[in-house]
Amino acid sequence: MPTPARGELVRVRREHSDVALAAVGAVSAMAVGSALGVPWELAAPPADEQCLDLRGRGGQFDPGEWGADVQLAVLGLEVAAQGPLGSRAALDQLAVRVMAWYRSHPAQVAPGLQLVLQWARQPSLAPAHLRGQIEREQGDPLTAARLVASASARWDSLRPRSRVAGNEVFALMVPVALSTALDARECTRVSLEVVRMVTPDRRAALLAASYAQLLRGALAGFTPARSWQECLDWRAAVQEVLDGIRSLGAECPTFGTTGVAGEEEAFLLSIRPGDDAGAVLGLGAGLDAVSVMDRVLAAVRVAEWEQRRNAQLNPVWVGLSSAVRAGGDTDTVAALAGALLGAAAGVGAVPADLARQVWGWPGLGQDGLRDLATVAVYAGLAG
């Protein structure tokens, strides 16, 4: 049984074992989805007769290699494996790990995140009138507060019409969900803490927190005897976020005492599985926080529809195929949809032949990734 770094044993109950099993399914399917989507990112989507494979993308990713989203998730899992992700020390450590990853020159970094990290590292690169707010958060090593200040400065530098949050923060919601699998309120708090290290955008925060809650709900609700569709309830996830923000009150990151405005709640509720109601509010193609959530939920919905027609179909494969064939930011959408479907349907639904082939930074294969997820779950339960 995995033990947290501080040496305290976790009393394992049946529900804990089920959560860990679902977590393994989540990270395994996430990695497969990312590797399947890498070849088609922002390219012409594959034709119906084309087979999906793990060919990689020349010059950036080798065959079977997962993309930047899984790399970010691994960073969070490494920190979560040491203890609950929501402590100040853990958030600071996450900031240090993300910066170290960036300085290692990864093949791909989302533009918004790249600017946040550049300015946090060198405030002189920021516009002169915004440098002060970054420099006030001095610290060696880097702190989460420094990233929060840099993210805020980057947002303030944009013209109002250009303020569209990207999708890069969603991958970090996977370790958040694993670390807080049985605590809905803490899941909301930690997800909002992590989001503001990347963007202060309130709508992106609501969407990312709702994704984290949706994944957490799948982890907490998984049992081998339960249908996977019952584990994924978007409306319930949204309600958990809204309830959590109200419960946190003044202590709530981003929302504080103001809470969620009526139009923000209406916006969040407009995002529905299989519906494109929110897509017009973003960049589209899964590149922004709004359209990525639209596409992730659409892929899950396709898996539900297709398995209703044919119960023998594999929901993970159907969902991943749909995410990739829809085009756009395929590796991100397929990775995020994969995490949800893998958690809900279990590791047994992850195509084993593909899972054996995927690998990626920092030198992990499926076994290492699954071990990391398991330890992160038990470390969160111990906290």
XYZ file of C-alpha atoms in Angstrom:
383
model
C 0.000 0.000 0.000
C 1.434 3.429 -0.897
C 2.351 5.637 2.049
C 2.648 9.429 2.073
C 6.111 10.944 2.347
C 5.677 11.936 5.987
C 5.399 8.252 6.887
C 1.809 8.094 8.127
C -0.117 4.999 7.128
C -3.550 5.404 5.588
C -6.323 3.162 6.867
C -7.589 1.848 3.552
C -11.300 1.298 3.103
C -13.016 -0.231 0.088
C -13.975 3.201 -1.210
C -10.314 4.268 -1.079
C -9.274 1.323 -3.223
C -12.015 2.149 -5.721
C -10.854 5.784 -5.876
C -7.272 4.695 -6.514
C -8.438 2.298 -9.229
C -10.425 5.073 -10.901
C -7.430 7.425 -10.643
C -5.278 4.910 -12.488
C -7.919 4.771 -15.212
C -8.001 8.571 -15.390
C -4.278 9.122 -15.911
C -3.934 6.135 -18.224
C -6.722 7.295 -20.540
C -5.479 10.883 -20.326
C -2.051 9.810 -21.559
C -3.502 7.702 -24.373
C -5.800 10.552 -25.419
C -2.945 13.029 -25.484
C -0.714 10.755 -27.569
C -3.569 10.029 -30.000
C -4.315 13.734 -30.366
C -0.731 14.970 -30.771
C -0.452 14.158 -34.523
C -3.647 16.060 -35.352
C -3.350 19.184 -33.207
C -4.614 22.218 -35.176
C -4.303 20.232 -38.414
C -6.950 18.990 -40.822
C -8.832 16.339 -38.827
C -8.487 12.703 -39.886
C -10.936 11.393 -42.438
C -13.429 8.754 -41.368
C -11.468 6.014 -43.101
C -8.166 6.997 -41.472
C -7.023 4.973 -38.474
C -5.894 6.811 -35.363
C -2.459 5.886 -34.127
C 0.408 7.054 -31.953
C 2.607 8.404 -34.741
C 3.744 11.495 -32.841
C 4.450 14.831 -34.506
C 7.740 15.287 -36.320
C 10.141 17.688 -34.641
C 8.158 17.929 -31.409
C 6.843 14.595 -30.163
C 8.082 11.082 -30.893
C 5.732 8.133 -31.558
C 3.715 7.290 -28.467
C 4.858 10.399 -26.589
C 2.233 12.313 -24.647
C 1.918 16.071 -25.014
C 2.300 19.125 -22.808
C -1.018 18.632 -20.998
C 0.074 15.330 -19.482
C 3.445 16.866 -18.670
C 1.691 19.557 -16.619
C -0.501 16.951 -14.943
C 2.613 14.974 -14.000
C 4.093 18.083 -12.360
C 0.996 18.373 -10.195
C 0.954 14.659 -9.404
C 4.586 14.779 -8.281
C 3.712 17.478 -5.762
C 0.446 15.797 -4.733
C 2.335 12.562 -4.068
C 4.136 14.342 -1.217
C 0.935 15.429 0.531
C -2.312 17.368 -0.020
C -1.978 19.763 -2.930
C -3.831 22.618 -1.263
C -1.283 23.650 1.377
C 0.729 26.823 0.869
C 3.955 24.812 0.789
C 2.529 22.472 -1.867
C 1.340 25.361 -4.038
C 4.765 26.986 -3.780
C 6.363 23.683 -4.729
C 4.036 23.419 -7.721
C 5.175 26.879 -8.830
C 8.809 25.784 -8.543
C 8.155 22.584 -10.509
C 6.288 24.382 -13.305
C 9.098 26.930 -13.650
C 11.733 24.166 -13.705
C 9.738 22.399 -16.418
C 9.581 25.615 -18.445
C 13.320 26.195 -18.085
C 13.971 22.684 -19.410
C 12.713 23.921 -22.815
C 9.720 21.624 -23.384
C 8.595 21.069 -26.964
C 5.407 23.040 -26.417
C 4.215 25.693 -23.957
C 0.855 27.449 -24.273
C 1.403 31.145 -25.153
C -0.479 32.491 -22.140
C 1.373 30.287 -19.676
C 4.667 31.088 -21.363
C 4.214 34.817 -20.757
C 3.223 34.250 -17.128
C 6.376 32.215 -16.537
C 8.617 34.607 -18.474
C 7.419 37.611 -16.504
C 7.625 35.774 -13.199
C 11.221 34.867 -13.983
C 12.157 38.266 -15.445
C 9.756 41.063 -14.452
C 11.725 43.435 -16.693
C 10.033 41.752 -19.673
C 6.629 42.991 -18.497
C 5.346 46.464 -19.418
C 6.936 49.079 -17.165
C 3.701 50.027 -15.416
C 3.051 46.400 -14.417
C 6.494 45.335 -13.208
C 5.994 46.554 -9.678
C 3.169 44.161 -8.853
C 5.357 41.214 -9.898
C 8.489 42.452 -8.155
C 6.627 42.902 -4.881
C 6.307 39.111 -4.657
C 10.005 38.414 -4.281
C 11.073 34.964 -3.251
C 13.797 32.419 -3.754
C 12.752 29.820 -4.569
C 9.777 30.963 -6.594
C 6.419 31.145 -4.810
C 2.853 30.643 -5.953
C 2.202 34.294 -5.086
C 4.778 35.322 -7.681
C 2.938 33.387 -10.382
C -0.383 34.860 -9.243
C 1.074 38.366 -9.564
C 2.565 37.602 -12.970
C -0.707 36.094 -14.222
C -2.589 39.176 -13.047
C -0.090 41.503 -14.733
C -0.296 39.569 -17.967
C -4.110 39.800 -17.896
C -3.984 43.545 -17.164
C -1.678 44.046 -20.153
C -4.335 42.787 -22.563
C -7.008 44.939 -24.116
C -10.453 44.012 -22.758
C -11.525 42.411 -26.039
C -8.344 40.323 -26.093
C -8.873 38.881 -22.628
C -9.666 35.283 -23.491
C -8.275 32.669 -21.131
C -6.532 29.711 -22.731
C -7.033 26.046 -21.929
C -3.636 25.396 -20.326
C -4.862 25.327 -16.722
C -7.263 22.406 -17.221
C -4.542 19.747 -17.178
C -3.563 20.880 -13.680
C -7.089 20.094 -12.519
C -6.369 16.370 -12.853
C -3.920 16.243 -9.914
C -6.241 18.567 -7.976
C -9.112 16.095 -8.362
C -6.949 13.124 -7.392
C -5.605 14.914 -4.328
C -9.091 15.938 -3.113
C -11.103 12.958 -4.334
C -13.382 12.682 -1.283
C -13.630 16.376 -0.337
C -15.769 18.490 -2.670
C -15.241 21.782 -0.821
C -11.474 21.364 -0.784
C -11.524 20.454 -4.466
C -13.150 23.796 -5.258
C -10.711 25.743 -3.086
C -7.568 24.077 -4.408
C -8.676 24.268 -8.030
C -9.252 28.017 -7.681
C -5.857 28.437 -5.996
C -4.155 26.680 -8.889
C -6.121 28.491 -11.605
C -5.103 31.934 -10.392
C -1.444 30.947 -10.777
C -2.179 30.910 -14.523
C -5.041 33.380 -15.043
C -7.262 35.667 -12.943
C -10.164 35.201 -15.351
C -13.260 34.371 -13.320
C -15.025 32.419 -16.053
C -11.977 30.265 -16.680
C -11.790 29.662 -12.937
C -15.411 28.513 -12.825
C -14.973 26.186 -15.795
C -11.712 24.682 -14.560
C -13.107 24.148 -11.070
C -16.191 22.495 -12.578
C -13.987 20.175 -14.622
C -12.061 19.279 -11.456
C -15.343 18.568 -9.654
C -16.615 16.470 -12.550
C -13.462 14.361 -12.426
C -13.520 14.208 -8.628
C -17.125 13.028 -8.755
C -16.158 10.269 -11.181
C -13.334 9.178 -8.876
C -15.501 9.229 -5.760
C -18.460 7.557 -7.443
C -16.592 4.774 -9.200
C -17.359 1.176 -8.296
C -16.923 -1.766 -10.662
C -20.649 -2.509 -10.404
C -21.866 1.006 -11.270
C -22.508 2.234 -14.812
C -19.899 4.737 -15.929
C -22.542 7.194 -17.147
C -23.792 7.651 -13.575
C -20.352 8.857 -12.501
C -20.284 11.898 -14.820
C -22.836 14.553 -13.865
C -21.962 18.032 -15.156
C -24.828 19.791 -13.398
C -23.861 18.236 -10.075
C -20.237 19.295 -10.615
C -21.281 22.882 -11.306
C -23.440 22.907 -8.189
C -20.530 21.629 -6.080
C -18.427 24.546 -7.305
C -21.109 27.130 -6.586
C -21.786 25.641 -3.142
C -18.074 25.520 -2.398
C -17.552 29.171 -3.305
C -20.438 30.202 -1.061
C -19.122 28.034 1.766
C -15.590 29.442 1.515
C -16.822 33.019 1.685
C -14.057 35.578 2.157
C -11.438 32.805 2.058
C -12.383 31.832 -1.492
C -9.614 32.462 -4.036
C -10.569 34.779 -6.932
C -14.182 35.275 -5.793
C -13.709 36.320 -2.154
C -16.656 38.066 -0.546
C -18.189 39.078 -3.896
C -19.064 35.503 -4.805
C -20.314 34.428 -8.206
C -22.307 37.061 -10.084
C -25.654 36.154 -11.597
C -24.368 36.408 -15.155
C -21.366 34.239 -14.282
C -23.596 31.524 -12.881
C -25.834 31.732 -15.957
C -22.763 31.424 -18.168
C -21.568 28.346 -16.300
C -24.962 26.697 -16.548
C -25.042 27.423 -20.303
C -22.262 24.884 -20.833
C -24.091 21.619 -21.404
C -22.963 18.183 -22.565
C -23.363 17.941 -26.325
C -24.378 21.598 -26.681
C -22.315 24.407 -28.226
C -24.058 27.216 -26.339
C -20.850 28.565 -24.874
C -18.581 28.223 -27.908
C -19.292 31.685 -29.285
C -17.774 33.219 -26.142
C -14.278 31.857 -26.827
C -11.690 31.426 -29.560
C -13.074 28.081 -30.679
C -11.253 24.906 -31.724
C -10.717 23.977 -28.079
C -7.986 26.611 -27.669
C -9.747 28.594 -24.961
C -11.353 27.721 -21.648
C -14.889 27.836 -23.024
C -14.573 25.841 -26.221
C -12.293 23.230 -24.659
C -14.991 22.453 -22.103
C -17.622 22.338 -24.844
C -15.555 19.829 -26.799
C -14.644 17.686 -23.809
C -18.281 17.346 -22.784
C -19.258 16.677 -26.403
C -16.778 13.779 -26.583
C -18.215 12.309 -23.388
C -21.700 12.721 -24.789
C -20.763 10.887 -27.993
C -19.468 7.980 -25.906
C -22.801 7.881 -24.062
C -24.845 7.968 -27.270
C -22.809 5.333 -29.060
C -22.776 2.907 -26.164
C -26.514 3.310 -25.782
C -26.825 2.096 -29.375
C -24.256 -0.671 -28.924
C -23.370 -1.730 -25.386
C -20.334 -3.648 -26.655
C -18.499 -0.474 -27.659
C -15.623 0.743 -25.499
C -16.601 4.187 -24.114
C -13.008 5.346 -23.647
C -12.066 4.545 -27.234
C -15.266 6.049 -28.629
C -14.795 9.270 -26.653
C -11.127 9.632 -27.558
C -11.827 8.949 -31.230
C -14.561 11.576 -31.244
C -12.296 14.147 -29.590
C -9.518 13.624 -32.135
C -11.766 13.466 -35.197
C -13.428 16.758 -34.217
C -10.149 18.554 -34.969
C -8.816 21.665 -33.266
C -6.668 21.339 -30.150
C -6.982 17.581 -30.317
C -4.352 16.535 -27.792
C -5.779 18.753 -25.047
C -9.416 17.825 -25.674
C -8.654 14.103 -25.959
C -6.495 14.176 -22.823
C -9.171 15.904 -20.736
C -11.991 13.737 -22.090
C -9.829 10.673 -21.524
C -9.300 11.513 -17.860
C -13.067 11.733 -17.311
C -13.905 8.565 -19.219
C -11.016 6.597 -17.736
C -12.082 7.542 -14.213
C -15.743 6.735 -14.836
C -15.308 3.512 -16.827
C -12.211 2.266 -15.013
C -8.747 1.261 -16.106
C -10.128 -1.902 -17.710
C -11.746 0.244 -20.410
C -8.464 1.889 -21.426
C -7.208 0.179 -24.615
C -4.330 -1.921 -23.291
C -2.436 -2.106 -26.586
C -2.259 1.690 -26.746
C -1.585 2.151 -23.043
C 1.505 -0.042 -23.286
C 2.962 2.205 -25.987
C 2.529 5.654 -24.456
C 5.303 7.396 -22.576
C 6.625 10.879 -21.993
C 8.328 13.515 -19.934
C 10.007 13.102 -17.495
C 10.860 9.567 -18.667
C 7.715 7.819 -17.458
C 5.784 4.968 -19.009
C 2.318 3.758 -18.084
C 3.493 1.937 -14.964
C 5.250 4.993 -13.559
C 2.296 7.230 -14.346
C -0.146 4.853 -12.682
C 2.054 4.550 -9.580
C 2.240 8.335 -9.328
C -1.550 8.633 -9.517
C -2.048 5.986 -6.833
C 0.371 7.634 -4.420
C -1.223 11.053 -5.039
C -4.650 9.675 -4.105
C -3.446 8.070 -0.873
C -1.401 11.134 0.083
C -4.531 13.254 -0.328
C -6.575 10.855 1.792
C -3.923 10.952 4.516
C -4.137 14.742 4.672
